[in-house]
Amino acid sequence: MRLRLDLAYDGSGFHGWARQPGLRTVQGELERGLTTVLRVDAAEVTVAGRTDTGVHARGQVAHVDVDEDALAAVVGRGTDAPVDALLRRLGGVLDADVRVRSVAPAPAGFDARFSAVWRRYVYRVADRVTLVDPLVRGHVLAWPRPLDEAVMAEASQRLLGEHDFAAFCRKREGATTIRTLLDLTWARREHGPGAGTLEATVRADAFCHSMVRALVGCLLAVGDGRRPPEWAAEVLAGRRRDPAVTVAHAHGLTLEEVAYPADADLASRARTSRALRTLPPTAPA
């Protein structure tokens, strides 16, 4: 049977999500925990979005296919439901910087990666010395110059929609860099701890490697006055990595939420997501 796992982690101590020999990764730790608790030789996890080294997650989603008998055996002499017993036992074997927050049978057609309709990230920046808090230094970027969020918002609006984001991605062989950017907003936190911190909310149907951090890095240069607002759109139009764009540090970025369609639409969404996207041809001038 297929299980949906909702999890959170502090990316500081991981070499990203994806399993890598000899390195501590979120996938590696989660799969190690599952094989231990389920007493199986292997458990392969599929995730909604592979986060880079140092990137955090509060709303990550994954799935794993398990043998029903192995899941039932997790209960032992207890009276918990099998998924509840699995959740409790994972909490006992995983390190404190990664937590599975819920386990549930997945609906028919569910695929953590391909069924998702959008992912939402938040990038946090402290751009004034009075905002720099050593207690959150692993989750908020300290920026040495004041940022103009209104100018950054203006530049961000020019990036929305479906485009080839090759200028902001590390291209992989055979993979498309066409994405639909749904939101890219900048606002200061108004209340509570960290009030005044600048937060970029970035939402898209999917992201390619380093895309969010490259977008943020580009817009930081606009916000502190080193580049004009139109520069971001010019970089996008170039459709190739621009060496003038500095990829922002990973630790300021957190995956906050992954959204899925109604259960009846999960399978069709997965089929659509697997199709290689292309842009319509540009009309002649």
PDB file of C-alpha atoms in Angstrom:
ATOM      1  CA  MET A   1       0.000   0.000   0.000  1.00  0.00           C
ATOM      2  CA  ARG A   2       1.063   3.598  -0.544  1.00  0.00           C
ATOM      3  CA  LEU A   3       1.480   5.933   2.438  1.00  0.00           C
ATOM      4  CA  ARG A   4       1.603   9.719   2.435  1.00  0.00           C
ATOM      5  CA  LEU A   5       4.190  11.205   4.785  1.00  0.00           C
ATOM      6  CA  ASP A   6       4.105  14.866   5.844  1.00  0.00           C
ATOM      7  CA  LEU A   7       7.415  15.991   7.312  1.00  0.00           C
ATOM      8  CA  ALA A   8       9.558  18.908   8.380  1.00  0.00           C
ATOM      9  CA  TYR A   9      13.312  19.300   8.769  1.00  0.00           C
ATOM     10  CA  ASP A  10      16.087  21.733   9.546  1.00  0.00           C
ATOM     11  CA  GLY A  11      18.327  21.532   6.502  1.00  0.00           C
ATOM     12  CA  SER A  12      21.447  22.791   8.260  1.00  0.00           C
ATOM     13  CA  GLY A  13      22.840  19.339   8.958  1.00  0.00           C
ATOM     14  CA  PHE A  14      21.907  17.692   5.656  1.00  0.00           C
ATOM     15  CA  HIS A  15      23.504  17.546   2.225  1.00  0.00           C
ATOM     16  CA  GLY A  16      20.107  18.217   0.687  1.00  0.00           C
ATOM     17  CA  TRP A  17      17.192  15.858   0.218  1.00  0.00           C
ATOM     18  CA  ALA A  18      18.471  13.292  -2.272  1.00  0.00           C
ATOM     19  CA  ARG A  19      20.248  10.173  -1.080  1.00  0.00           C
ATOM     20  CA  GLN A  20      24.043  10.325  -1.638  1.00  0.00           C
ATOM     21  CA  PRO A  21      26.597   7.667  -0.682  1.00  0.00           C
ATOM     22  CA  GLY A  22      28.604   8.648   2.381  1.00  0.00           C
ATOM     23  CA  LEU A  23      26.632  11.853   3.036  1.00  0.00           C
ATOM     24  CA  ARG A  24      23.855  12.605   5.485  1.00  0.00           C
ATOM     25  CA  THR A  25      20.688  13.491   3.553  1.00  0.00           C
ATOM     26  CA  VAL A  26      17.014  13.787   4.477  1.00  0.00           C
ATOM     27  CA  GLN A  27      16.003  10.981   2.140  1.00  0.00           C
ATOM     28  CA  GLY A  28      18.764   8.762   3.465  1.00  0.00           C
ATOM     29  CA  GLU A  29      17.778   9.335   7.095  1.00  0.00           C
ATOM     30  CA  LEU A  30      14.070   8.873   6.429  1.00  0.00           C
ATOM     31  CA  GLU A  31      14.599   5.665   4.471  1.00  0.00           C
ATOM     32  CA  ARG A  32      16.936   4.363   7.189  1.00  0.00           C
ATOM     33  CA  GLY A  33      14.217   5.044   9.765  1.00  0.00           C
ATOM     34  CA  LEU A  34      11.557   3.305   7.680  1.00  0.00           C
ATOM     35  CA  THR A  35      13.647   0.191   7.074  1.00  0.00           C
ATOM     36  CA  THR A  36      14.409  -0.016  10.803  1.00  0.00           C
ATOM     37  CA  VAL A  37      10.818   0.361  11.967  1.00  0.00           C
ATOM     38  CA  LEU A  38       9.246  -1.775   9.226  1.00  0.00           C
ATOM     39  CA  ARG A  39      12.042  -4.373   9.447  1.00  0.00           C
ATOM     40  CA  VAL A  40      12.463  -4.501   5.683  1.00  0.00           C
ATOM     41  CA  ASP A  41      15.549  -4.524   3.477  1.00  0.00           C
ATOM     42  CA  ALA A  42      14.684  -1.312   1.631  1.00  0.00           C
ATOM     43  CA  ALA A  43      12.126   1.501   1.613  1.00  0.00           C
ATOM     44  CA  GLU A  44      12.264   3.986  -1.258  1.00  0.00           C
ATOM     45  CA  VAL A  45      10.701   7.395  -0.670  1.00  0.00           C
ATOM     46  CA  THR A  46       9.431   9.782  -3.379  1.00  0.00           C
ATOM     47  CA  VAL A  47       9.252  13.472  -2.461  1.00  0.00           C
ATOM     48  CA  ALA A  48       7.285  16.475  -3.681  1.00  0.00           C
ATOM     49  CA  GLY A  49      10.361  18.672  -4.111  1.00  0.00           C
ATOM     50  CA  ARG A  50      14.059  17.903  -3.708  1.00  0.00           C
ATOM     51  CA  THR A  51      15.535  20.603  -1.512  1.00  0.00           C
ATOM     52  CA  ASP A  52      19.174  21.670  -1.873  1.00  0.00           C
ATOM     53  CA  THR A  53      21.863  21.446   0.775  1.00  0.00           C
ATOM     54  CA  GLY A  54      20.957  23.718   3.683  1.00  0.00           C
ATOM     55  CA  VAL A  55      17.354  24.387   2.622  1.00  0.00           C
ATOM     56  CA  HIS A  56      14.694  23.771   5.275  1.00  0.00           C
ATOM     57  CA  ALA A  57      11.154  22.387   5.044  1.00  0.00           C
ATOM     58  CA  ARG A  58       8.069  22.836   7.178  1.00  0.00           C
ATOM     59  CA  GLY A  59       5.535  21.364   4.729  1.00  0.00           C
ATOM     60  CA  GLN A  60       7.358  18.682   2.743  1.00  0.00           C
ATOM     61  CA  VAL A  61       5.339  15.723   1.410  1.00  0.00           C
ATOM     62  CA  ALA A  62       6.565  12.279   0.406  1.00  0.00           C
ATOM     63  CA  HIS A  63       5.176   8.838  -0.305  1.00  0.00           C
ATOM     64  CA  VAL A  64       6.431   5.316   0.280  1.00  0.00           C
ATOM     65  CA  ASP A  65       5.060   1.958  -0.859  1.00  0.00           C
ATOM     66  CA  VAL A  66       5.019  -0.644   1.921  1.00  0.00           C
ATOM     67  CA  ASP A  67       3.948  -4.228   2.367  1.00  0.00           C
ATOM     68  CA  GLU A  68       0.711  -4.332   4.345  1.00  0.00           C
ATOM     69  CA  ASP A  69       1.915  -7.211   6.533  1.00  0.00           C
ATOM     70  CA  ALA A  70       5.096  -5.309   7.410  1.00  0.00           C
ATOM     71  CA  LEU A  71       3.021  -2.265   8.327  1.00  0.00           C
ATOM     72  CA  ALA A  72       0.644  -4.317  10.460  1.00  0.00           C
ATOM     73  CA  ALA A  73       3.610  -5.855  12.312  1.00  0.00           C
ATOM     74  CA  VAL A  74       4.696  -2.397  13.510  1.00  0.00           C
ATOM     75  CA  VAL A  75       1.773  -2.392  15.958  1.00  0.00           C
ATOM     76  CA  GLY A  76       3.242  -5.289  17.932  1.00  0.00           C
ATOM     77  CA  ARG A  77       1.288  -5.758  21.142  1.00  0.00           C
ATOM     78  CA  GLY A  78      -0.110  -2.250  21.048  1.00  0.00           C
ATOM     79  CA  THR A  79      -3.579  -1.095  20.116  1.00  0.00           C
ATOM     80  CA  ASP A  80      -2.677   1.815  17.795  1.00  0.00           C
ATOM     81  CA  ALA A  81      -3.703   1.866  14.167  1.00  0.00           C
ATOM     82  CA  PRO A  82      -0.735   0.720  12.015  1.00  0.00           C
ATOM     83  CA  VAL A  83      -0.109   4.202  10.579  1.00  0.00           C
ATOM     84  CA  ASP A  84      -0.166   5.716  14.076  1.00  0.00           C
ATOM     85  CA  ALA A  85       2.253   3.090  15.339  1.00  0.00           C
ATOM     86  CA  LEU A  86       4.567   3.804  12.396  1.00  0.00           C
ATOM     87  CA  LEU A  87       4.453   7.538  13.106  1.00  0.00           C
ATOM     88  CA  ARG A  88       5.248   7.032  16.786  1.00  0.00           C
ATOM     89  CA  ARG A  89       8.115   4.646  16.134  1.00  0.00           C
ATOM     90  CA  LEU A  90       9.651   6.871  13.470  1.00  0.00           C
ATOM     91  CA  GLY A  91       9.757   9.605  16.098  1.00  0.00           C
ATOM     92  CA  GLY A  92      11.861   7.286  18.224  1.00  0.00           C
ATOM     93  CA  VAL A  93      14.493   6.477  15.585  1.00  0.00           C
ATOM     94  CA  LEU A  94      14.867   9.722  13.623  1.00  0.00           C
ATOM     95  CA  ASP A  95      17.151  12.517  14.775  1.00  0.00           C
ATOM     96  CA  ALA A  96      15.585  15.682  16.144  1.00  0.00           C
ATOM     97  CA  ASP A  97      16.274  17.737  13.001  1.00  0.00           C
ATOM     98  CA  VAL A  98      13.814  15.717  10.895  1.00  0.00           C
ATOM     99  CA  ARG A  99      10.273  14.924  12.013  1.00  0.00           C
ATOM    100  CA  VAL A 100       7.501  12.996  10.277  1.00  0.00           C
ATOM    101  CA  ARG A 101       4.376  14.875  11.339  1.00  0.00           C
ATOM    102  CA  SER A 102       1.714  12.592   9.918  1.00  0.00           C
ATOM    103  CA  VAL A 103       1.339   9.249   8.157  1.00  0.00           C
ATOM    104  CA  ALA A 104      -1.808   8.293   6.265  1.00  0.00           C
ATOM    105  CA  PRO A 105      -2.920   5.864   3.536  1.00  0.00           C
ATOM    106  CA  ALA A 106      -2.597   7.704   0.233  1.00  0.00           C
ATOM    107  CA  PRO A 107      -5.664   8.087  -1.998  1.00  0.00           C
ATOM    108  CA  ALA A 108      -5.714   6.177  -5.278  1.00  0.00           C
ATOM    109  CA  GLY A 109      -3.545   7.853  -7.898  1.00  0.00           C
ATOM    110  CA  PHE A 110      -1.523   9.872  -5.379  1.00  0.00           C
ATOM    111  CA  ASP A 111       2.088  10.636  -6.281  1.00  0.00           C
ATOM    112  CA  ALA A 112       3.880  13.042  -3.931  1.00  0.00           C
ATOM    113  CA  ARG A 113       5.907  14.505  -6.778  1.00  0.00           C
ATOM    114  CA  PHE A 114       3.758  14.399  -9.888  1.00  0.00           C
ATOM    115  CA  SER A 115       0.315  14.915  -8.351  1.00  0.00           C
ATOM    116  CA  ALA A 116       1.289  18.245  -6.764  1.00  0.00           C
ATOM    117  CA  VAL A 117      -0.267  21.347  -8.308  1.00  0.00           C
ATOM    118  CA  TRP A 118       2.056  23.863  -6.638  1.00  0.00           C
ATOM    119  CA  ARG A 119       4.829  24.327  -4.087  1.00  0.00           C
ATOM    120  CA  ARG A 120       5.238  27.373  -1.861  1.00  0.00           C
ATOM    121  CA  TYR A 121       8.576  28.559  -0.506  1.00  0.00           C
ATOM    122  CA  VAL A 122       9.417  31.501   1.735  1.00  0.00           C
ATOM    123  CA  TYR A 123      12.819  33.211   1.747  1.00  0.00           C
ATOM    124  CA  ARG A 124      13.578  35.368   4.816  1.00  0.00           C
ATOM    125  CA  VAL A 125      15.990  38.311   4.915  1.00  0.00           C
ATOM    126  CA  ALA A 126      17.080  40.642   7.735  1.00  0.00           C
ATOM    127  CA  ASP A 127      18.318  43.759   5.943  1.00  0.00           C
ATOM    128  CA  ARG A 128      18.940  46.016   8.930  1.00  0.00           C
ATOM    129  CA  VAL A 129      21.292  45.456  11.835  1.00  0.00           C
ATOM    130  CA  THR A 130      18.403  45.831  14.299  1.00  0.00           C
ATOM    131  CA  LEU A 131      16.664  42.839  12.656  1.00  0.00           C
ATOM    132  CA  VAL A 132      19.620  40.445  12.772  1.00  0.00           C
ATOM    133  CA  ASP A 133      18.823  37.824  15.427  1.00  0.00           C
ATOM    134  CA  PRO A 134      21.563  35.297  16.248  1.00  0.00           C
ATOM    135  CA  LEU A 135      18.897  32.865  17.455  1.00  0.00           C
ATOM    136  CA  VAL A 136      17.544  32.450  13.894  1.00  0.00           C
ATOM    137  CA  ARG A 137      20.798  32.914  11.993  1.00  0.00           C
ATOM    138  CA  GLY A 138      20.380  29.448  10.452  1.00  0.00           C
ATOM    139  CA  HIS A 139      17.022  30.380   8.884  1.00  0.00           C
ATOM    140  CA  VAL A 140      17.241  34.088   8.006  1.00  0.00           C
ATOM    141  CA  LEU A 141      19.763  35.712   5.654  1.00  0.00           C
ATOM    142  CA  ALA A 142      21.548  38.740   7.108  1.00  0.00           C
ATOM    143  CA  TRP A 143      21.838  41.263   4.255  1.00  0.00           C
ATOM    144  CA  PRO A 144      24.315  44.150   4.649  1.00  0.00           C
ATOM    145  CA  ARG A 145      22.289  46.805   2.781  1.00  0.00           C
ATOM    146  CA  PRO A 146      18.695  48.059   3.175  1.00  0.00           C
ATOM    147  CA  LEU A 147      16.249  46.631   0.653  1.00  0.00           C
ATOM    148  CA  ASP A 148      13.390  48.436  -1.065  1.00  0.00           C
ATOM    149  CA  GLU A 149      10.564  45.893  -1.112  1.00  0.00           C
ATOM    150  CA  ALA A 150       8.388  48.052  -3.376  1.00  0.00           C
ATOM    151  CA  VAL A 151      11.017  48.029  -6.110  1.00  0.00           C
ATOM    152  CA  MET A 152      11.535  44.303  -5.625  1.00  0.00           C
ATOM    153  CA  ALA A 153       7.800  43.705  -5.928  1.00  0.00           C
ATOM    154  CA  GLU A 154       7.725  45.704  -9.159  1.00  0.00           C
ATOM    155  CA  ALA A 155      10.535  43.617 -10.632  1.00  0.00           C
ATOM    156  CA  SER A 156       8.921  40.377  -9.438  1.00  0.00           C
ATOM    157  CA  GLN A 157       5.660  41.051 -11.274  1.00  0.00           C
ATOM    158  CA  ARG A 158       7.521  40.898 -14.591  1.00  0.00           C
ATOM    159  CA  LEU A 159       8.519  37.283 -13.896  1.00  0.00           C
ATOM    160  CA  LEU A 160       5.054  35.819 -13.279  1.00  0.00           C
ATOM    161  CA  GLY A 161       3.461  33.340 -15.655  1.00  0.00           C
ATOM    162  CA  GLU A 162       4.711  30.450 -17.762  1.00  0.00           C
ATOM    163  CA  HIS A 163       8.259  30.985 -19.011  1.00  0.00           C
ATOM    164  CA  ASP A 164      11.487  29.181 -19.721  1.00  0.00           C
ATOM    165  CA  PHE A 165      13.385  29.840 -16.477  1.00  0.00           C
ATOM    166  CA  ALA A 166      16.694  28.520 -17.807  1.00  0.00           C
ATOM    167  CA  ALA A 167      18.336  31.797 -16.719  1.00  0.00           C
ATOM    168  CA  PHE A 168      17.535  30.899 -13.090  1.00  0.00           C
ATOM    169  CA  CYS A 169      18.104  27.125 -13.153  1.00  0.00           C
ATOM    170  CA  ARG A 170      20.861  24.587 -13.266  1.00  0.00           C
ATOM    171  CA  LYS A 171      19.788  22.694 -16.342  1.00  0.00           C
ATOM    172  CA  ARG A 172      19.672  18.887 -16.258  1.00  0.00           C
ATOM    173  CA  GLU A 173      20.068  16.763 -19.383  1.00  0.00           C
ATOM    174  CA  GLY A 174      16.677  15.868 -20.835  1.00  0.00           C
ATOM    175  CA  ALA A 175      14.733  18.020 -18.354  1.00  0.00           C
ATOM    176  CA  THR A 176      12.687  21.103 -19.153  1.00  0.00           C
ATOM    177  CA  THR A 177      13.179  24.463 -17.449  1.00  0.00           C
ATOM    178  CA  ILE A 178       9.672  25.675 -18.348  1.00  0.00           C
ATOM    179  CA  ARG A 179       7.692  26.518 -15.218  1.00  0.00           C
ATOM    180  CA  THR A 180       4.634  28.557 -14.252  1.00  0.00           C
ATOM    181  CA  LEU A 181       5.456  31.104 -11.565  1.00  0.00           C
ATOM    182  CA  LEU A 182       2.186  31.824  -9.760  1.00  0.00           C
ATOM    183  CA  ASP A 183       3.308  34.250  -7.042  1.00  0.00           C
ATOM    184  CA  LEU A 184       6.443  36.142  -6.135  1.00  0.00           C
ATOM    185  CA  THR A 185       5.705  38.698  -3.425  1.00  0.00           C
ATOM    186  CA  TRP A 186       7.753  40.634  -0.871  1.00  0.00           C
ATOM    187  CA  ALA A 187       6.404  41.762   2.482  1.00  0.00           C
ATOM    188  CA  ARG A 188       7.724  42.528   5.948  1.00  0.00           C
ATOM    189  CA  ARG A 189       6.540  40.472   8.868  1.00  0.00           C
ATOM    190  CA  GLU A 190       4.255  42.699  10.902  1.00  0.00           C
ATOM    191  CA  HIS A 191       3.964  41.002  14.282  1.00  0.00           C
ATOM    192  CA  GLY A 192       5.723  38.698  16.699  1.00  0.00           C
ATOM    193  CA  PRO A 193       9.332  37.548  16.739  1.00  0.00           C
ATOM    194  CA  GLY A 194      11.178  38.735  13.654  1.00  0.00           C
ATOM    195  CA  ALA A 195       8.807  41.630  12.990  1.00  0.00           C
ATOM    196  CA  GLY A 196      10.327  43.694  10.199  1.00  0.00           C
ATOM    197  CA  THR A 197      12.029  40.718   8.535  1.00  0.00           C
ATOM    198  CA  LEU A 198      11.536  40.780   4.772  1.00  0.00           C
ATOM    199  CA  GLU A 199       9.873  37.654   3.396  1.00  0.00           C
ATOM    200  CA  ALA A 200       9.667  36.567  -0.235  1.00  0.00           C
ATOM    201  CA  THR A 201       6.797  34.155  -0.920  1.00  0.00           C
ATOM    202  CA  VAL A 202       7.412  32.148  -4.094  1.00  0.00           C
ATOM    203  CA  ARG A 203       4.778  29.780  -5.469  1.00  0.00           C
ATOM    204  CA  ALA A 204       4.971  27.793  -8.710  1.00  0.00           C
ATOM    205  CA  ASP A 205       3.658  24.585 -10.215  1.00  0.00           C
ATOM    206  CA  ALA A 206       7.203  23.228  -9.923  1.00  0.00           C
ATOM    207  CA  PHE A 207      10.769  24.469  -9.534  1.00  0.00           C
ATOM    208  CA  CYS A 208      13.990  23.485 -11.198  1.00  0.00           C
ATOM    209  CA  HIS A 209      17.326  23.191  -9.426  1.00  0.00           C
ATOM    210  CA  SER A 210      18.337  26.421  -7.565  1.00  0.00           C
ATOM    211  CA  MET A 211      15.487  28.376  -9.193  1.00  0.00           C
ATOM    212  CA  VAL A 212      14.087  30.024  -6.050  1.00  0.00           C
ATOM    213  CA  ARG A 213      17.494  31.044  -4.726  1.00  0.00           C
ATOM    214  CA  ALA A 214      18.537  32.432  -8.120  1.00  0.00           C
ATOM    215  CA  LEU A 215      15.318  34.463  -8.344  1.00  0.00           C
ATOM    216  CA  VAL A 216      15.909  35.826  -4.846  1.00  0.00           C
ATOM    217  CA  GLY A 217      19.550  36.594  -5.591  1.00  0.00           C
ATOM    218  CA  CYS A 218      18.561  38.530  -8.695  1.00  0.00           C
ATOM    219  CA  LEU A 219      15.921  40.520  -6.832  1.00  0.00           C
ATOM    220  CA  LEU A 220      18.226  41.321  -3.913  1.00  0.00           C
ATOM    221  CA  ALA A 221      20.464  43.122  -6.397  1.00  0.00           C
ATOM    222  CA  VAL A 222      17.418  45.113  -7.520  1.00  0.00           C
ATOM    223  CA  GLY A 223      16.295  45.800  -3.966  1.00  0.00           C
ATOM    224  CA  ASP A 224      19.573  47.252  -2.780  1.00  0.00           C
ATOM    225  CA  GLY A 225      19.905  49.485  -5.847  1.00  0.00           C
ATOM    226  CA  ARG A 226      22.694  47.726  -7.725  1.00  0.00           C
ATOM    227  CA  ARG A 227      20.368  46.874 -10.616  1.00  0.00           C
ATOM    228  CA  PRO A 228      17.239  48.546 -12.077  1.00  0.00           C
ATOM    229  CA  PRO A 229      13.809  46.837 -11.760  1.00  0.00           C
ATOM    230  CA  GLU A 230      13.741  45.850 -15.415  1.00  0.00           C
ATOM    231  CA  TRP A 231      16.941  43.833 -15.064  1.00  0.00           C
ATOM    232  CA  ALA A 232      15.137  40.748 -13.708  1.00  0.00           C
ATOM    233  CA  ALA A 233      12.955  40.505 -16.828  1.00  0.00           C
ATOM    234  CA  GLU A 234      16.006  41.002 -19.040  1.00  0.00           C
ATOM    235  CA  VAL A 235      17.757  38.102 -17.333  1.00  0.00           C
ATOM    236  CA  LEU A 236      14.665  35.904 -17.776  1.00  0.00           C
ATOM    237  CA  ALA A 237      14.481  36.752 -21.482  1.00  0.00           C
ATOM    238  CA  GLY A 238      18.093  35.636 -21.938  1.00  0.00           C
ATOM    239  CA  ARG A 239      17.119  31.980 -21.301  1.00  0.00           C
ATOM    240  CA  ARG A 240      20.616  31.082 -20.110  1.00  0.00           C
ATOM    241  CA  ARG A 241      22.422  31.297 -16.806  1.00  0.00           C
ATOM    242  CA  ASP A 242      23.626  34.854 -16.257  1.00  0.00           C
ATOM    243  CA  PRO A 243      26.905  35.013 -14.285  1.00  0.00           C
ATOM    244  CA  ALA A 244      25.774  38.387 -12.906  1.00  0.00           C
ATOM    245  CA  VAL A 245      23.033  36.636 -10.908  1.00  0.00           C
ATOM    246  CA  THR A 246      24.268  35.470  -7.513  1.00  0.00           C
ATOM    247  CA  VAL A 247      22.356  32.509  -6.098  1.00  0.00           C
ATOM    248  CA  ALA A 248      21.182  33.429  -2.591  1.00  0.00           C
ATOM    249  CA  HIS A 249      22.414  31.388   0.359  1.00  0.00           C
ATOM    250  CA  ALA A 250      20.405  28.248   1.074  1.00  0.00           C
ATOM    251  CA  HIS A 251      19.742  28.787   4.769  1.00  0.00           C
ATOM    252  CA  GLY A 252      17.195  31.586   4.222  1.00  0.00           C
ATOM    253  CA  LEU A 253      14.865  29.291   2.270  1.00  0.00           C
ATOM    254  CA  THR A 254      12.066  27.093   3.641  1.00  0.00           C
ATOM    255  CA  LEU A 255       9.587  24.894   1.774  1.00  0.00           C
ATOM    256  CA  GLU A 256       6.330  25.830   3.501  1.00  0.00           C
ATOM    257  CA  GLU A 257       3.555  24.004   1.650  1.00  0.00           C
ATOM    258  CA  VAL A 258       2.712  21.585  -1.160  1.00  0.00           C
ATOM    259  CA  ALA A 259      -0.818  21.547  -2.605  1.00  0.00           C
ATOM    260  CA  TYR A 260      -2.691  18.703  -4.303  1.00  0.00           C
ATOM    261  CA  PRO A 261      -5.965  18.525  -6.255  1.00  0.00           C
ATOM    262  CA  ALA A 262      -9.084  16.683  -5.171  1.00  0.00           C
ATOM    263  CA  ASP A 263      -8.598  12.923  -4.840  1.00  0.00           C
ATOM    264  CA  ALA A 264     -10.478  12.245  -8.074  1.00  0.00           C
ATOM    265  CA  ASP A 265      -7.970  14.377 -10.005  1.00  0.00           C
ATOM    266  CA  LEU A 266      -4.712  13.020  -8.535  1.00  0.00           C
ATOM    267  CA  ALA A 267      -3.969  10.499 -11.277  1.00  0.00           C
ATOM    268  CA  SER A 268      -4.750  12.868 -14.159  1.00  0.00           C
ATOM    269  CA  ARG A 269      -2.609  15.567 -12.563  1.00  0.00           C
ATOM    270  CA  ALA A 270       0.282  13.099 -12.321  1.00  0.00           C
ATOM    271  CA  ARG A 271      -0.050  12.224 -16.013  1.00  0.00           C
ATOM    272  CA  THR A 272      -0.033  15.905 -16.978  1.00  0.00           C
ATOM    273  CA  SER A 273       3.020  16.657 -14.828  1.00  0.00           C
ATOM    274  CA  ARG A 274       5.029  13.831 -16.391  1.00  0.00           C
ATOM    275  CA  ALA A 275       4.607  15.285 -19.892  1.00  0.00           C
ATOM    276  CA  LEU A 276       7.599  17.304 -21.126  1.00  0.00           C
ATOM    277  CA  ARG A 277       6.471  20.911 -21.502  1.00  0.00           C
ATOM    278  CA  THR A 278       7.275  23.252 -24.342  1.00  0.00           C
ATOM    279  CA  LEU A 279       6.405  26.884 -24.946  1.00  0.00           C
ATOM    280  CA  PRO A 280       4.220  27.909 -27.892  1.00  0.00           C
ATOM    281  CA  PRO A 281       6.186  29.341 -30.823  1.00  0.00           C
ATOM    282  CA  THR A 282       6.746  33.092 -30.721  1.00  0.00           C
ATOM    283  CA  ALA A 283       4.736  35.030 -33.252  1.00  0.00           C
ATOM    284  CA  PRO A 284       6.835  36.698 -35.977  1.00  0.00           C
ATOM    285  CA  ALA A 285       7.507  40.391 -35.459  1.00  0.00           C
TER     286      ALA A 285
END
